[in-house]
Tab-separated table of C-alpha atoms in Angstrom:
chain	number	residue	atom	x	y	z
A	199	UNK	CA	17.440	53.374	66.142
A	200	UNK	CA	14.079	52.723	64.649
A	201	UNK	CA	12.767	49.250	64.137
A	202	UNK	CA	10.373	47.842	61.592
A	203	UNK	CA	11.081	50.810	59.347
A	204	UNK	CA	9.400	50.801	55.963
A	205	UNK	CA	11.451	49.369	53.120
A	206	UNK	CA	12.736	52.370	51.296
A	207	UNK	CA	15.736	53.330	49.420
A	208	UNK	CA	18.712	54.694	51.101
A	209	UNK	CA	20.186	51.678	49.313
A	210	UNK	CA	22.111	50.725	52.386
A	211	UNK	CA	19.797	48.777	54.610
A	212	UNK	CA	18.994	45.200	53.649
A	213	UNK	CA	15.219	45.526	53.319
A	214	UNK	CA	15.380	46.088	49.556
A	215	UNK	CA	17.467	42.968	49.153
A	216	UNK	CA	14.898	40.979	51.091
A	217	UNK	CA	11.954	42.224	49.064
A	218	UNK	CA	13.931	41.380	45.904
A	219	UNK	CA	14.412	37.751	46.860
A	220	UNK	CA	10.939	36.957	48.245
A	221	UNK	CA	9.505	34.134	46.163
A	222	UNK	CA	12.940	32.995	44.983
A	223	UNK	CA	14.848	29.907	45.967
A	224	UNK	CA	17.156	30.625	48.856
A	225	UNK	CA	19.647	28.858	51.063
A	226	UNK	CA	19.317	29.484	54.775
A	227	UNK	CA	22.228	28.396	56.931
A	228	UNK	CA	21.766	28.031	60.669
A	229	UNK	CA	24.437	28.471	63.300
A	230	UNK	CA	24.323	24.692	63.825
A	231	UNK	CA	25.503	24.203	60.235
A	232	UNK	CA	22.198	22.755	59.072
A	233	UNK	CA	21.108	24.188	55.731
A	234	UNK	CA	17.549	24.722	54.513
A	235	UNK	CA	16.843	25.275	50.842
A	236	UNK	CA	13.437	26.383	49.716
A	237	UNK	CA	11.226	29.048	48.267
A	238	UNK	CA	11.314	32.138	50.465
A	239	UNK	CA	7.831	33.175	51.553
A	240	UNK	CA	8.674	35.855	54.068
A	241	UNK	CA	11.232	37.253	56.479
A	242	UNK	CA	10.756	39.650	59.365
A	243	UNK	CA	12.939	41.921	61.430
A	244	UNK	CA	14.083	39.065	63.647
A	245	UNK	CA	15.187	37.112	60.584
A	246	UNK	CA	12.369	34.650	61.260
A	247	UNK	CA	11.883	32.912	57.940
A	248	UNK	CA	9.015	31.090	56.266
A	249	UNK	CA	9.982	28.677	53.504
A	250	UNK	CA	8.027	26.447	51.151
A	251	UNK	CA	9.153	23.243	49.431
A	252	UNK	CA	11.958	23.049	51.939
A	253	UNK	CA	14.851	20.622	51.899
A	254	UNK	CA	16.936	20.074	55.023
A	255	UNK	CA	20.616	19.335	54.416
A	256	UNK	CA	22.961	18.102	57.125
A	257	UNK	CA	26.662	17.895	56.238
A	258	UNK	CA	25.694	18.357	52.594
A	259	UNK	CA	23.353	15.360	52.652
A	260	UNK	CA	19.631	15.808	52.197
A	261	UNK	CA	17.844	14.613	55.344
A	262	UNK	CA	14.215	15.609	55.100
A	263	UNK	CA	11.699	17.623	53.155
A	264	UNK	CA	9.018	19.947	54.470
A	265	UNK	CA	6.139	21.486	52.561
A	266	UNK	CA	6.160	24.518	54.798
A	267	UNK	CA	8.771	25.478	57.327
A	268	UNK	CA	9.207	28.266	59.812
A	269	UNK	CA	12.729	28.983	61.039
A	270	UNK	CA	13.150	31.077	64.179
A	271	UNK	CA	15.470	33.991	63.464
A	272	UNK	CA	17.871	33.539	66.363
A	273	UNK	CA	19.191	30.356	64.718
A	274	UNK	CA	19.873	31.938	61.357
A	275	UNK	CA	23.443	32.631	60.280
A	276	UNK	CA	22.595	33.858	56.796
A	277	UNK	CA	20.063	33.926	53.988
A	278	UNK	CA	21.552	33.545	50.536
A	279	UNK	CA	19.740	33.978	47.239
A	280	UNK	CA	20.291	31.015	44.897
A	281	UNK	CA	20.504	32.386	41.421
B	490	UNK	CA	39.201	67.462	70.435
B	491	UNK	CA	39.784	66.345	66.880
B	492	UNK	CA	36.706	64.968	65.161
B	493	UNK	CA	36.526	61.276	65.791
B	494	UNK	CA	35.056	58.625	63.559
B	495	UNK	CA	32.544	56.443	65.344
B	496	UNK	CA	32.854	52.697	64.726
B	497	UNK	CA	29.604	52.460	62.757
B	498	UNK	CA	30.571	55.512	60.711
B	499	UNK	CA	33.651	53.588	59.667
B	500	UNK	CA	31.465	50.694	58.496
B	501	UNK	CA	29.171	53.153	56.747
B	502	UNK	CA	32.167	54.340	54.743
B	503	UNK	CA	32.809	50.749	53.712
B	504	UNK	CA	29.495	50.320	51.900
B	505	UNK	CA	30.289	49.406	48.308
B	506	UNK	CA	33.793	48.175	49.023
B	507	UNK	CA	35.317	44.872	50.024
B	508	UNK	CA	34.992	43.763	53.591
B	509	UNK	CA	36.149	40.794	55.620
B	510	UNK	CA	33.848	39.584	58.376
B	511	UNK	CA	35.153	37.386	61.165
B	512	UNK	CA	32.497	35.575	63.162
B	513	UNK	CA	32.690	34.478	66.804
B	514	UNK	CA	33.476	30.893	65.870
B	515	UNK	CA	35.795	29.719	63.107
B	516	UNK	CA	33.752	31.211	60.306
B	517	UNK	CA	34.784	34.112	58.105
B	518	UNK	CA	33.141	35.808	55.156
B	519	UNK	CA	34.469	38.247	52.620
B	520	UNK	CA	32.594	40.143	49.969
B	521	UNK	CA	31.374	43.503	48.824
B	522	UNK	CA	29.418	45.229	51.568
B	523	UNK	CA	26.090	46.269	50.077
B	524	UNK	CA	24.652	47.645	53.284
B	525	UNK	CA	23.886	46.997	56.893
B	526	UNK	CA	21.271	47.940	59.453
B	527	UNK	CA	21.167	48.874	63.107
B	528	UNK	CA	21.876	45.308	64.145
B	529	UNK	CA	24.920	45.284	61.872
B	530	UNK	CA	23.251	42.672	59.759
B	531	UNK	CA	25.537	42.728	56.779
B	532	UNK	CA	24.463	42.382	53.285
B	533	UNK	CA	27.266	41.204	51.046
B	534	UNK	CA	27.098	40.084	47.451
B	535	UNK	CA	28.140	37.348	45.051
B	536	UNK	CA	26.192	35.410	45.897
B	537	UNK	CA	24.100	37.971	47.709
B	538	UNK	CA	23.583	37.030	51.322
B	539	UNK	CA	22.052	38.644	54.355
B	540	UNK	CA	24.336	37.797	57.255
B	541	UNK	CA	22.953	37.836	60.776
B	542	UNK	CA	24.895	40.248	62.987
B	543	UNK	CA	24.449	38.148	66.148
B	544	UNK	CA	27.689	36.255	65.813
B	545	UNK	CA	29.878	38.831	64.144
B	546	UNK	CA	33.115	39.484	65.990
B	547	UNK	CA	35.100	41.793	63.703
B	548	UNK	CA	34.775	43.690	60.434
B	549	UNK	CA	37.892	44.468	58.421
B	550	UNK	CA	37.525	47.120	55.714
B	551	UNK	CA	39.215	46.244	52.449
B	552	UNK	CA	39.816	42.699	53.633
B	553	UNK	CA	39.954	39.891	51.097
B	554	UNK	CA	39.842	37.108	53.658
B	555	UNK	CA	42.722	35.053	55.013
B	556	UNK	CA	44.259	34.471	51.549
B	557	UNK	CA	44.537	38.200	50.927
B	558	UNK	CA	45.975	39.006	54.337
């Protein structure tokens, strides 16, 4: 079980997906149900996420905006590419 | 002993086909399994998401979610 393995194509691990969506608008849902929408700057192996131009949505209602946001990976339920 | 299929080998066989993911809480996801990693972080599509494996309870190959069951 290696960790931090280089992104390369056995086509099965998610690293290629992540490199594809860097720079795109994404939706990040936390286990609490809070949703962050923003431009994905980076993700690491813990699913820590850096977003720019971030909007925070609670129960579907926009609550706040952040220029830059860091989300700690343990809170993340999923990252979804908006397309 | 007959050759046995390890649990993660089963999931490996599911890559590219439909899967139903039941989380620890009330949440469920279904989609096409694009891949997964050692933490069983699933990568389903339409829309493509990377689902954290922390709260996954069960994976059902070929599942279409509660409506399909």
